[in-house]
Coordinates of C-alpha atoms in Angstrom, one line a residue:
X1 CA -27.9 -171.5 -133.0
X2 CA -28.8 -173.0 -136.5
X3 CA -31.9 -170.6 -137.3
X4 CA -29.7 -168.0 -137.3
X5 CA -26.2 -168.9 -138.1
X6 CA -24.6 -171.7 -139.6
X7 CA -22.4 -173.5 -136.4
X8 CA -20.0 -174.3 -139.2
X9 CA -19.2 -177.8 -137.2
X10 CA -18.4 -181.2 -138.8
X11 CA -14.3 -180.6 -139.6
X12 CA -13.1 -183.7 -141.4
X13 CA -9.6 -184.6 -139.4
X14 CA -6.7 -185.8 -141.1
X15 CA -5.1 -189.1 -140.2
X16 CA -1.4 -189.6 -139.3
X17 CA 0.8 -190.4 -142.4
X18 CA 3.9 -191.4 -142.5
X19 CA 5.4 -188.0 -143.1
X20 CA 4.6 -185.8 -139.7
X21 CA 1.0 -185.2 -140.4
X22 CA 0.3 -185.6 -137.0
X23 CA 0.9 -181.8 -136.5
X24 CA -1.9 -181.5 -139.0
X25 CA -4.4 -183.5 -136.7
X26 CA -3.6 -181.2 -133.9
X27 CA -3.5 -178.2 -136.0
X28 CA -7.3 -179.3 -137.4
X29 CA -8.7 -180.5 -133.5
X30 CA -7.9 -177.2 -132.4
X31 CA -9.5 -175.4 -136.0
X32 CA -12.8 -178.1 -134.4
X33 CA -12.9 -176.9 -131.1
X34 CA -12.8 -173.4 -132.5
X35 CA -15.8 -173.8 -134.3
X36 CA -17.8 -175.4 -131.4
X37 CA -16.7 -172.7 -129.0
X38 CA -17.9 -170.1 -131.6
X39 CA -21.0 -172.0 -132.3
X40 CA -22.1 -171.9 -128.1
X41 CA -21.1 -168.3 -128.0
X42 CA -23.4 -167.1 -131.3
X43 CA -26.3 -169.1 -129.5
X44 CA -25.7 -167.3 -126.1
X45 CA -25.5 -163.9 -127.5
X46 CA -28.3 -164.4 -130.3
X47 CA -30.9 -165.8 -127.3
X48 CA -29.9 -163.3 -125.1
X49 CA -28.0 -165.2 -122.7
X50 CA -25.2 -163.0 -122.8
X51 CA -26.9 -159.3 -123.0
X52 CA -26.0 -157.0 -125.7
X53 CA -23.1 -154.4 -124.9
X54 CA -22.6 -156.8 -122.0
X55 CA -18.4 -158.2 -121.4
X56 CA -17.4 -161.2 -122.5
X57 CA -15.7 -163.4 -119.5
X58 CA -13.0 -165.1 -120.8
X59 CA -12.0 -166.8 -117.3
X60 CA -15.7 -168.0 -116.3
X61 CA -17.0 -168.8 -119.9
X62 CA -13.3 -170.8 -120.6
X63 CA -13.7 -173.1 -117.6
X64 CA -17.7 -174.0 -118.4
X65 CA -16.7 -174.9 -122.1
X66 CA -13.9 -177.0 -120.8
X67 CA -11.6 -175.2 -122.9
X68 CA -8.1 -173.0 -122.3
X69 CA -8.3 -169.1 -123.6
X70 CA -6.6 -169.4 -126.8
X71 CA -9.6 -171.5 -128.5
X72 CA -12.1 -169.0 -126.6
X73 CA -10.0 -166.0 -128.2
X74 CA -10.2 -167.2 -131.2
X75 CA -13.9 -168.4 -131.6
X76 CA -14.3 -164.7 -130.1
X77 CA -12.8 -163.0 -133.0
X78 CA -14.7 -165.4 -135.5
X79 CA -18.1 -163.5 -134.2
X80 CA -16.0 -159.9 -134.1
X81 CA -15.6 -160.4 -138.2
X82 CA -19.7 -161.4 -137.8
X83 CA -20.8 -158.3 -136.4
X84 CA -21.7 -159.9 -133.2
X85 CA -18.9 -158.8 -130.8
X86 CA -17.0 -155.7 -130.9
X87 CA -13.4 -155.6 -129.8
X88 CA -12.2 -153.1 -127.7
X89 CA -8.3 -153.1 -127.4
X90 CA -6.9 -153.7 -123.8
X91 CA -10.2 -153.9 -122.5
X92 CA -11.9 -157.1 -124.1
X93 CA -15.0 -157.6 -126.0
X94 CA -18.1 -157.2 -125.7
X95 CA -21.7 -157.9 -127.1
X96 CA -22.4 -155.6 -130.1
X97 CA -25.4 -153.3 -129.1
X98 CA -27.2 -152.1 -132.4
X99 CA -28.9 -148.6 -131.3
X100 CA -32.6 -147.2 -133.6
X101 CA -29.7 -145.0 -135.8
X102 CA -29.0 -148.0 -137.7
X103 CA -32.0 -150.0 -137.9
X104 CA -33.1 -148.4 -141.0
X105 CA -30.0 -149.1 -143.2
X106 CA -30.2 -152.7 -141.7
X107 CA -33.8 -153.1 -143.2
X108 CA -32.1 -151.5 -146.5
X109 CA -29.8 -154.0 -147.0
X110 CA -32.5 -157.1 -146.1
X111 CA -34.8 -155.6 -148.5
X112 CA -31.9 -155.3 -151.4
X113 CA -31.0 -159.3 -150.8
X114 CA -34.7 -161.0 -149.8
X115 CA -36.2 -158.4 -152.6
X116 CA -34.2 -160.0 -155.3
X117 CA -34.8 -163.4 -153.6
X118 CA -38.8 -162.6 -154.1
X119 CA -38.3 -161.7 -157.9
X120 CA -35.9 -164.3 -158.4
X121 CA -38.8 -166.7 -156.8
X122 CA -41.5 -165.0 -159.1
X123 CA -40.0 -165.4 -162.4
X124 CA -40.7 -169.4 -162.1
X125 CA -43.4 -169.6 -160.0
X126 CA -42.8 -173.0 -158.1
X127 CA -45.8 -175.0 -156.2
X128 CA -43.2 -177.1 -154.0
X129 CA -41.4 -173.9 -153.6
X130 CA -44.5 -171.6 -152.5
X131 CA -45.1 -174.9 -150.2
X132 CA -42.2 -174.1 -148.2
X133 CA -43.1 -170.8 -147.6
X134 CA -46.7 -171.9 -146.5
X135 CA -45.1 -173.9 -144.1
X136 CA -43.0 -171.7 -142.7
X137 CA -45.7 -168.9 -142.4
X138 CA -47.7 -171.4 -140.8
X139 CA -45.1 -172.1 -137.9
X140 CA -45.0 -168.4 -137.3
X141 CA -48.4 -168.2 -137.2
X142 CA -49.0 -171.1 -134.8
X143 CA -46.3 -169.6 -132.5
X144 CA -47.6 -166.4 -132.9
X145 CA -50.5 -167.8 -130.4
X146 CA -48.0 -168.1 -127.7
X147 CA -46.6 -165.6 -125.0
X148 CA -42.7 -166.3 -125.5
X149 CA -41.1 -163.2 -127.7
X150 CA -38.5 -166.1 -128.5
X151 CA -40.2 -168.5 -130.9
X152 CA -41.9 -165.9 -132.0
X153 CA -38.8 -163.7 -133.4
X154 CA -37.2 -167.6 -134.5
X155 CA -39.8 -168.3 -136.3
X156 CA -40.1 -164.7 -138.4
X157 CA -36.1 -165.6 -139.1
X158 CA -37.0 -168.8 -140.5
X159 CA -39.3 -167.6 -142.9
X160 CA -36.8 -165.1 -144.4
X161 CA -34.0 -167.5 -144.2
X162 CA -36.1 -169.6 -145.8
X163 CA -37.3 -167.2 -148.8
X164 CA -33.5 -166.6 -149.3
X165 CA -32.8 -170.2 -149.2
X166 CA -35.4 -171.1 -152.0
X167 CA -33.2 -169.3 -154.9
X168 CA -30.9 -171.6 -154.6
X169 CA -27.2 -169.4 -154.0
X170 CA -25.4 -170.2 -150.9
X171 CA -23.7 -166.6 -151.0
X172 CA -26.9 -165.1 -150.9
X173 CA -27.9 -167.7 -147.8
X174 CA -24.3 -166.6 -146.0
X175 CA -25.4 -163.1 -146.2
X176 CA -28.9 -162.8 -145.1
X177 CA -27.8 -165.3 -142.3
X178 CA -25.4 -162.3 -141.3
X179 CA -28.5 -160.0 -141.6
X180 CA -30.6 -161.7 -139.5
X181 CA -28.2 -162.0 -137.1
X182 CA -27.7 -158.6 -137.0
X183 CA -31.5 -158.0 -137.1
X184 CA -32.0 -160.6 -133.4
X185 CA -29.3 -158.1 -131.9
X186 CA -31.3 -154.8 -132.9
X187 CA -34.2 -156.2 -131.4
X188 CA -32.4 -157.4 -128.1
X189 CA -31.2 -153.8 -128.0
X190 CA -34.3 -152.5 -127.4
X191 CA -34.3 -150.5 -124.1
X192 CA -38.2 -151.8 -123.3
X193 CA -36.5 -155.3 -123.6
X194 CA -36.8 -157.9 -126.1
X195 CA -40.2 -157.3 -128.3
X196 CA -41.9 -159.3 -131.4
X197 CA -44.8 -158.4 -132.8
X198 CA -47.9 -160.6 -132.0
X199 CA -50.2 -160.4 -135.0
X200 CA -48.7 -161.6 -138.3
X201 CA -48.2 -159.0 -140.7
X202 CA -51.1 -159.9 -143.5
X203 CA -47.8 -158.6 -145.8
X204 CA -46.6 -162.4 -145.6
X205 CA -49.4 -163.5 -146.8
X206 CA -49.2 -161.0 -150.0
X207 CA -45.8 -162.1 -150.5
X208 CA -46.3 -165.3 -150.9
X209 CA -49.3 -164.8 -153.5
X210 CA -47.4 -162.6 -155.1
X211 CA -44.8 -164.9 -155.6
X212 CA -47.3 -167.8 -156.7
X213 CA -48.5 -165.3 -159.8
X214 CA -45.5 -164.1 -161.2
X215 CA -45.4 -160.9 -159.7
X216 CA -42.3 -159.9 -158.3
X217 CA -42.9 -156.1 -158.1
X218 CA -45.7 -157.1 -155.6
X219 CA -43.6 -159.7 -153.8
X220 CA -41.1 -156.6 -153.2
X221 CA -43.7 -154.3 -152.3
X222 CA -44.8 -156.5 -149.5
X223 CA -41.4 -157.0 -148.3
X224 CA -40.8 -153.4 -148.7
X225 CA -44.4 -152.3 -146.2
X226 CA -43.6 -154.9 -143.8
X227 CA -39.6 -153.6 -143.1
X228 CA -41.2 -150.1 -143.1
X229 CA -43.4 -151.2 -140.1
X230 CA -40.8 -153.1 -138.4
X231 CA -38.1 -150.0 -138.3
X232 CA -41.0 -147.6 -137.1
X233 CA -41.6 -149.9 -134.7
X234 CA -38.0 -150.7 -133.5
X235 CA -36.9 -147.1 -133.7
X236 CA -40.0 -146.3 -131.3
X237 CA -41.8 -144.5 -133.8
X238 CA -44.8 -146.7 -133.9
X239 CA -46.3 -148.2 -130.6
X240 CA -49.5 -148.7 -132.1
X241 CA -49.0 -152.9 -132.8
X242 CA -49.5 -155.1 -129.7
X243 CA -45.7 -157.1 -128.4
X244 CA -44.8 -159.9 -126.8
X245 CA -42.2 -159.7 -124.6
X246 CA -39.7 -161.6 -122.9
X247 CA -36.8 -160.6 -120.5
X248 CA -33.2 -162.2 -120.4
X249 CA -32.4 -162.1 -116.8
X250 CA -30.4 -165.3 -116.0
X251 CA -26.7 -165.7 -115.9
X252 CA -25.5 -167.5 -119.1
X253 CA -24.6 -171.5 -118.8
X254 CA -22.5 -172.9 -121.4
X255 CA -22.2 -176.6 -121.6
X256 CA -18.7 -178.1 -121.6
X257 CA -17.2 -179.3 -124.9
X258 CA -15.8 -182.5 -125.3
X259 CA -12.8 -182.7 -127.7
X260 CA -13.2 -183.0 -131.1
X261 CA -12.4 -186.9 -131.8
X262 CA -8.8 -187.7 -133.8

């Protein structure tokens, strides 16, 4: 799922040469297959497919993907160094479940990385950048409208991917991806299901003109009141703002892979 993790496909495979490098090609299909298998699983667990503290069926989700257990394994332990699956040894892995004890120091770290992002943003005050933010507030707004939780929650990701994005540092970019992530499964974790809220915070629209005038104290402030709401919300301290809601009942499907091409 690309608006919350990078699928980290698109392997360049090396060509035979004269001196065994076949082994290489094989050694690189197998690193590509990898990567899709760990791409399908991030999207089934970040959409709710496969539930949070739910198993992880090696047998049944091997034969969808088309692909032996080794690859599977592998992929599996790519999402284990991610935060998304926790490994249990001699019992498997399952879905990470993120519980209301550590939603606040989540928030914590989001607002140390995206409040830097907004004062980075602020110092230069940039009319294509504040553009981009526009249109991203816009999208959540417009899906806001809607009854699906999903969009909803994609679209509030996109906006603070995006705000990250903006300054320009592709470490910063890895770890707010890993943030977010982490922020979808704290929401899935909910015990009343998976919840958004349905209004838009007026604090992104602060953020942004704060951002436009230079003021990156305000930027941070804004950032800083609307984590505040969503923790006392998600810990079940504030019920007061109306949800959507939507439920992840179906078995997950997971399309077969073709191999990666030599």
């Amino acid at each position: 799922m690309r608006e919350l993790l990078p699928d980290r496909r698109g392997d360049v495979v090396a060509k035979p040469s004269i001196n065994g490098a076949q082994r290489a090609v094989v050694a690189l299909e197998r690193t590509s297959t990898v990567h899709l298998v760990a791409a399908e699983l991030r999207k089934a667990i970040l959409t709710g497919a496969l539930p949070v503290g739910g198993p992880i069926g090696e047998v049944e989700i091997a034969a969808q993907l088309g692909v032996s257990r080794g690859p599977l394994r592998e992929a599996a332990q790519r999402l284990v160094q991610e935060g998304l699956l926790v490994s249990y040894p001699g019992r498997g892995m399952r879905v990470r479940r993120i519980g209301p004890d550590e939603v606040a120091d989540l928030y914590e770290a989001r607002l140390a990385l995206e409040g830097h992002a907004a004062r980075r943003l602020a110092q230069q005050p940039d009319r294509v950048q504040t553009a981009e933010l526009e249109a991203a507030l816009a999208r959540l707004a417009a899906v806001s409208e809607g009854d699906d939780a999903v969009p909803i929650g994609d679209a509030d990701i996109a906006f603070h991917r995006e705000l990250v994005r903006l300054v320009g540092s592709a470490h910063l970019s890895d770890r707010i991806d890993t943030l977010l992530a982490e922020t979808r499964i704290a929401t899935l974790s909910m015990s009343d299901g998976f919840q958004v809220r349905r209004s838009v915070s007026p604090t992104y629209r602060e953020l942004i003109d704060a951002i436009g005038e230079g003021d990156g104290e305000g930027a941070a402030d804004a950032l800083s009141r609307q984590f505040e709401d969503a923790v006392a919300r998600l810990t079940g301290k504030d019920d007061s703002a109306e949800t959507v809601e939507s439920d992840f009942d179906e078995k997950p499907v997971f399309p077969r892979i073709d191999a990666p091409p030599a």
